[in-house]
Amino acid sequence: MLQPPPAKYGGRHTVTLIPGDGIGPELLSHVREVFRFSCVPVDFEVVNVNSALETEDDINNAITAIRRNGVALKGNIETKHTMPSSVKSRNNLLRTSLDLYANVMHCQSLPGVQTRHKNIDIMIIRENTEGEYSSLEHESVSGVVESLKIITRSNSLRIAEYAFQLAREKGRRRVTAVHKANIMKLGDGLFLQCCREVASGYPDITFDSMIVDNTTMQLVSKPHQFDVMVMPNLYGNVVSNVCAGLVGGPGLVPGANYGRDYAVFETATRNTGKSIAGRNIANPTAMLLASCMMLDHLKLYDYATVIRNAVLTTMNETRLHTADLGGQGTTSDVVQSIMKIIQSKGQLTADF
Amino acid sequence: RSTAARSTADSIMNGLKPEPTCFFEQMQTVTLIPGDGIGPEISAAVVKIFESAKAPIRWEERNVTAIKGPGGKWMIPPDAKESMDRSKIGLKGPLKTPIAAGHPSMNLLLRKTFDLYANVRPCVSIEGYKTPYTDVDLVTIRENTEGEYSGIEHVIVDGVVQSIKLITENASRRIAEYAFEYARNNQRSSVTAVHKANIMRMSDGLFLRKCREVAENYKDIKFTEMYLDTVCLNMVQDPTQFDVLVMPNLYGDILSDLCAGLIGGLGVTPSGNIGANGVAIFESVHGTAPDIAGLDLANPTALLLSAVMMLRHMGLHEYASRIQTACFDTIRDKKVLTKDLGGNSKCSEFTSEICHRVQDLA
């Protein structure tokens, strides 16, 4: 699995921070606040990406910074479709340039959150670089647009291998491949075949497959049948959003993008949250949990555990729930509560 | 074939005049395709219920098993095509998927033959059939001819496959127009276009542009746009915020099944396919259930609700409401329910119960 970069300069790590748009900047500033308070040995190199510009200089700077540091924490960069179609999604460019081929999302029901289904625990592994997100489109004849979905054997094998390795590592029993191979016989057929090949090397793990439309139907009625799921890019988008909705919404679930050499952490559903930006009502949980995933990746396990426990304990306080959970708490209330809990653990902390 | 279906269909075929129901309402012909597996018995159930409701429908039963036409091309039997072209309205039960039969799926053939470009699925929570989601009342309208299901795939080099998603101006405009017309005709207040134009800038961008253009002609209907992932996220948290959704093929496939899952599954979900030239085929979208075929255990609700959709499409709203109410009341009372709905009554008992209620509601 991916090795984190070693700590430099007296045991401190440098992490690239991309604030992004919408709620990104405010959530990430709260992460920095919590890290500072908890004396986490991480320094952030902030790289801003202006989504209003057509040139790719900003995103290229960000990519270079991530290559340098090896790890990043980011908010979502808005994609304005008023721009010409040659201006590609910045987030997508980042993922493909750094070959962050595995998007991992662990959907778990949180005890303090009311949802229709309880005790959900699903890991979603989504191929993150190809499929429908290849950004290869052309207008062959006026009024007729072709968009290419690319599936390759090597990427499919790679993501399947990642899924089974992770399943084994975490002691999970079953991997389900999600596909639409009855219609896309060659493309999804290849993906499915690769999953089967990899599965044969893991006899201790059960492998099955399910068609994507049936999968969504099953998720909303019987989500407990799922354990680990692996799928191509677009279905991953759909399934991860459905699962995030099932456990309580976009404010709760962290996501990670892993490549061979780099790791980038963000919220799982990658929302910009323009309509709630700057109003102190966004839920900081997802971003804070993502930052804990990052700390785990940097092998700073103790710090990760302390912050994560504080976040989850705060989640139990219904009166602190933010608007997305049906409450009236503010972002700062939640963050203050988290920091109080961290302080009460008796760890060495900075002045309040 | 069961006796009920045979008697009505055969009596017409044998030249016997069907009993006149109402002097003011003309009998309208509907092509009935019972299908395979449980298809015949649920079709018979629907025919029986319509009889009790005295609906002015004359059923013409047809089989659509593919045959090889002149030139070696697979096609649906000519008498089926002729009937549909004449009646313009069809009701179809589940068709079995052919494996190694050499011909493409019948559903695909039907779609191509009649240019069934819009798949419409109203998803309404059924009182009495509890799911974690209540108060769902939305309609998914899916473009059904192009998009990701163009079937165009190539192996570029060994190990690299390319699937082509096709989006055209005409198909996008056509589906958008249908969506807004549907909204207007069914008193729906908003239409939401579902897309991923942030990633698929040109293709979904084109689809979105056409929706926006058509929206200009329907200022009375609110038009919004939403990313596919945001729709999924919000749908499972609060489905009541959605009204009419219009989208390209693949997203429609996924979302319509997602919504069916919210209200209880394919066994209770109606579906309609609208074609060019005024043709419309309404169908149940569940499977043929070969394990219970012929055992009088099937649940005819999905086909019945599709038939109700058909009545509304034909303007026969009063009959539609009566039959739907009878069906929902039966389910709500929980006294006579088929196994999949949680009871242990037979299909015929469930059907009779609805028939009685329909007559009482007259």
PDB file of C-alpha atoms in Angstrom, chain A residues 103-225:
ATOM      1  CA  ASN A 103     -11.408   6.826  -4.132  1.00  0.00           C
ATOM      2  CA  VAL A 104     -12.240   5.287  -0.785  1.00  0.00           C
ATOM      3  CA  MET A 105     -15.268   6.091   1.277  1.00  0.00           C
ATOM      4  CA  HIS A 106     -16.256   4.403   4.497  1.00  0.00           C
ATOM      5  CA  CYS A 107     -19.941   4.946   5.189  1.00  0.00           C
ATOM      6  CA  GLN A 108     -20.796   4.296   8.779  1.00  0.00           C
ATOM      7  CA  SER A 109     -23.910   5.171  10.707  1.00  0.00           C
ATOM      8  CA  LEU A 110     -22.994   7.587  13.478  1.00  0.00           C
ATOM      9  CA  PRO A 111     -24.701   7.014  16.828  1.00  0.00           C
ATOM     10  CA  GLY A 112     -25.863  10.569  17.381  1.00  0.00           C
ATOM     11  CA  VAL A 113     -27.504  10.937  13.977  1.00  0.00           C
ATOM     12  CA  GLN A 114     -31.105   9.993  13.205  1.00  0.00           C
ATOM     13  CA  THR A 115     -31.480   8.153   9.915  1.00  0.00           C
ATOM     14  CA  ARG A 116     -34.046   5.826   8.375  1.00  0.00           C
ATOM     15  CA  HIS A 117     -31.610   2.923   8.278  1.00  0.00           C
ATOM     16  CA  LYS A 118     -29.381   2.139  11.235  1.00  0.00           C
ATOM     17  CA  ASN A 119     -26.037   0.407  11.591  1.00  0.00           C
ATOM     18  CA  ILE A 120     -24.835   0.855   8.061  1.00  0.00           C
ATOM     19  CA  ASP A 121     -21.189  -0.003   7.477  1.00  0.00           C
ATOM     20  CA  ILE A 122     -20.236   0.002   3.815  1.00  0.00           C
ATOM     21  CA  MET A 123     -16.851   0.628   2.217  1.00  0.00           C
ATOM     22  CA  ILE A 124     -16.980   1.997  -1.298  1.00  0.00           C
ATOM     23  CA  ILE A 125     -13.966   1.791  -3.565  1.00  0.00           C
ATOM     24  CA  ARG A 126     -14.398   3.725  -6.739  1.00  0.00           C
ATOM     25  CA  GLU A 127     -12.105   3.835  -9.733  1.00  0.00           C
ATOM     26  CA  ASN A 128     -11.104   7.461  -9.820  1.00  0.00           C
ATOM     27  CA  THR A 129      -9.327   8.240 -13.085  1.00  0.00           C
ATOM     28  CA  GLU A 130     -11.083   6.779 -16.100  1.00  0.00           C
ATOM     29  CA  GLY A 131     -14.516   5.533 -17.074  1.00  0.00           C
ATOM     30  CA  GLU A 132     -16.996   8.255 -17.884  1.00  0.00           C
ATOM     31  CA  TYR A 133     -14.677  10.890 -16.468  1.00  0.00           C
ATOM     32  CA  SER A 134     -12.185  10.624 -19.284  1.00  0.00           C
ATOM     33  CA  SER A 135     -13.213  14.076 -20.545  1.00  0.00           C
ATOM     34  CA  LEU A 136     -12.986  12.901 -24.129  1.00  0.00           C
ATOM     35  CA  GLU A 137     -15.847  14.456 -26.019  1.00  0.00           C
ATOM     36  CA  HIS A 138     -16.395  15.727 -29.518  1.00  0.00           C
ATOM     37  CA  GLU A 139     -19.170  16.979 -31.710  1.00  0.00           C
ATOM     38  CA  SER A 140     -18.768  14.826 -34.783  1.00  0.00           C
ATOM     39  CA  VAL A 141     -21.756  16.284 -36.601  1.00  0.00           C
ATOM     40  CA  SER A 142     -23.558  19.447 -35.564  1.00  0.00           C
ATOM     41  CA  GLY A 143     -26.068  18.536 -32.884  1.00  0.00           C
ATOM     42  CA  VAL A 144     -24.558  15.115 -32.207  1.00  0.00           C
ATOM     43  CA  VAL A 145     -22.112  14.787 -29.334  1.00  0.00           C
ATOM     44  CA  GLU A 146     -20.096  11.717 -28.505  1.00  0.00           C
ATOM     45  CA  SER A 147     -18.651  11.217 -25.070  1.00  0.00           C
ATOM     46  CA  LEU A 148     -16.181   8.405 -24.601  1.00  0.00           C
ATOM     47  CA  LYS A 149     -16.138   6.119 -21.611  1.00  0.00           C
ATOM     48  CA  ILE A 150     -12.811   4.355 -21.368  1.00  0.00           C
ATOM     49  CA  ILE A 151     -12.298   1.160 -19.412  1.00  0.00           C
ATOM     50  CA  THR A 152      -8.863  -0.387 -19.368  1.00  0.00           C
ATOM     51  CA  ARG A 153      -7.719  -3.748 -18.150  1.00  0.00           C
ATOM     52  CA  SER A 154      -4.833  -2.319 -16.178  1.00  0.00           C
ATOM     53  CA  ASN A 155      -6.890   0.242 -14.262  1.00  0.00           C
ATOM     54  CA  SER A 156      -9.658  -2.248 -13.608  1.00  0.00           C
ATOM     55  CA  LEU A 157      -7.195  -4.814 -12.280  1.00  0.00           C
ATOM     56  CA  ARG A 158      -5.553  -2.125 -10.211  1.00  0.00           C
ATOM     57  CA  ILE A 159      -8.725  -0.954  -8.531  1.00  0.00           C
ATOM     58  CA  ALA A 160      -9.947  -4.516  -7.960  1.00  0.00           C
ATOM     59  CA  GLU A 161      -6.619  -5.380  -6.376  1.00  0.00           C
ATOM     60  CA  TYR A 162      -6.887  -2.314  -4.161  1.00  0.00           C
ATOM     61  CA  ALA A 163     -10.413  -3.284  -3.099  1.00  0.00           C
ATOM     62  CA  PHE A 164      -9.529  -6.837  -2.166  1.00  0.00           C
ATOM     63  CA  GLN A 165      -6.330  -5.794  -0.375  1.00  0.00           C
ATOM     64  CA  LEU A 166      -8.252  -3.240   1.659  1.00  0.00           C
ATOM     65  CA  ALA A 167     -11.018  -5.730   2.405  1.00  0.00           C
ATOM     66  CA  ARG A 168      -8.476  -8.235   3.684  1.00  0.00           C
ATOM     67  CA  GLU A 169      -6.641  -5.608   5.709  1.00  0.00           C
ATOM     68  CA  LYS A 170      -9.844  -4.465   7.398  1.00  0.00           C
ATOM     69  CA  GLY A 171     -11.177  -7.975   7.931  1.00  0.00           C
ATOM     70  CA  ARG A 172     -14.155  -7.524   5.620  1.00  0.00           C
ATOM     71  CA  ARG A 173     -15.916 -10.603   4.296  1.00  0.00           C
ATOM     72  CA  ARG A 174     -17.425  -9.671   0.954  1.00  0.00           C
ATOM     73  CA  VAL A 175     -16.671  -7.576  -2.101  1.00  0.00           C
ATOM     74  CA  THR A 176     -19.466  -6.675  -4.525  1.00  0.00           C
ATOM     75  CA  ALA A 177     -18.666  -5.327  -7.993  1.00  0.00           C
ATOM     76  CA  VAL A 178     -21.235  -2.851  -9.308  1.00  0.00           C
ATOM     77  CA  HIS A 179     -21.637  -2.661 -13.078  1.00  0.00           C
ATOM     78  CA  LYS A 180     -23.948  -2.483 -16.068  1.00  0.00           C
ATOM     79  CA  ALA A 181     -22.355  -5.217 -18.124  1.00  0.00           C
ATOM     80  CA  ASN A 182     -25.680  -6.411 -19.521  1.00  0.00           C
ATOM     81  CA  ILE A 183     -25.810  -3.202 -21.561  1.00  0.00           C
ATOM     82  CA  MET A 184     -22.169  -2.136 -21.785  1.00  0.00           C
ATOM     83  CA  LYS A 185     -20.954  -5.604 -22.576  1.00  0.00           C
ATOM     84  CA  LEU A 186     -17.407  -4.730 -23.587  1.00  0.00           C
ATOM     85  CA  GLY A 187     -16.669  -1.877 -21.193  1.00  0.00           C
ATOM     86  CA  ASP A 188     -18.269  -2.995 -17.958  1.00  0.00           C
ATOM     87  CA  GLY A 189     -17.781  -6.573 -19.103  1.00  0.00           C
ATOM     88  CA  LEU A 190     -14.028  -5.995 -19.000  1.00  0.00           C
ATOM     89  CA  PHE A 191     -14.277  -4.387 -15.573  1.00  0.00           C
ATOM     90  CA  LEU A 192     -16.255  -7.327 -14.221  1.00  0.00           C
ATOM     91  CA  GLN A 193     -13.874  -9.840 -15.706  1.00  0.00           C
ATOM     92  CA  CYS A 194     -10.905  -8.107 -14.085  1.00  0.00           C
ATOM     93  CA  CYS A 195     -12.657  -8.144 -10.712  1.00  0.00           C
ATOM     94  CA  ARG A 196     -13.301 -11.857 -11.075  1.00  0.00           C
ATOM     95  CA  GLU A 197      -9.664 -12.506 -11.915  1.00  0.00           C
ATOM     96  CA  VAL A 198      -8.464 -10.642  -8.848  1.00  0.00           C
ATOM     97  CA  ALA A 199     -11.122 -12.321  -6.698  1.00  0.00           C
ATOM     98  CA  SER A 200      -9.720 -15.730  -7.522  1.00  0.00           C
ATOM     99  CA  GLY A 201      -6.538 -14.686  -5.715  1.00  0.00           C
ATOM    100  CA  TYR A 202      -8.488 -13.984  -2.511  1.00  0.00           C
ATOM    101  CA  PRO A 203     -10.399 -17.172  -1.723  1.00  0.00           C
ATOM    102  CA  ASP A 204     -11.006 -15.988   1.830  1.00  0.00           C
ATOM    103  CA  ILE A 205     -13.201 -13.158   0.553  1.00  0.00           C
ATOM    104  CA  THR A 206     -16.589 -13.741  -1.101  1.00  0.00           C
ATOM    105  CA  PHE A 207     -17.037 -11.997  -4.420  1.00  0.00           C
ATOM    106  CA  ASP A 208     -20.330 -11.191  -6.106  1.00  0.00           C
ATOM    107  CA  SER A 209     -21.651  -8.614  -8.533  1.00  0.00           C
ATOM    108  CA  MET A 210     -24.768  -6.545  -8.952  1.00  0.00           C
ATOM    109  CA  ILE A 211     -26.178  -4.343 -11.695  1.00  0.00           C
ATOM    110  CA  VAL A 212     -26.093  -0.678 -10.749  1.00  0.00           C
ATOM    111  CA  ASP A 213     -29.804   0.054 -10.975  1.00  0.00           C
ATOM    112  CA  ASN A 214     -30.652  -2.901  -8.804  1.00  0.00           C
ATOM    113  CA  THR A 215     -27.872  -1.794  -6.438  1.00  0.00           C
ATOM    114  CA  THR A 216     -29.472   1.579  -5.805  1.00  0.00           C
ATOM    115  CA  MET A 217     -32.829  -0.073  -5.270  1.00  0.00           C
ATOM    116  CA  GLN A 218     -31.292  -2.480  -2.770  1.00  0.00           C
ATOM    117  CA  LEU A 219     -29.393   0.290  -1.005  1.00  0.00           C
ATOM    118  CA  VAL A 220     -32.551   2.183  -0.136  1.00  0.00           C
ATOM    119  CA  SER A 221     -34.431  -0.874   1.015  1.00  0.00           C
ATOM    120  CA  LYS A 222     -31.864  -3.346   2.364  1.00  0.00           C
ATOM    121  CA  PRO A 223     -28.505  -1.597   2.807  1.00  0.00           C
ATOM    122  CA  HIS A 224     -27.165  -4.109   5.321  1.00  0.00           C
ATOM    123  CA  GLN A 225     -26.481  -6.694   2.668  1.00  0.00           C
TER     124      GLN A 225
END
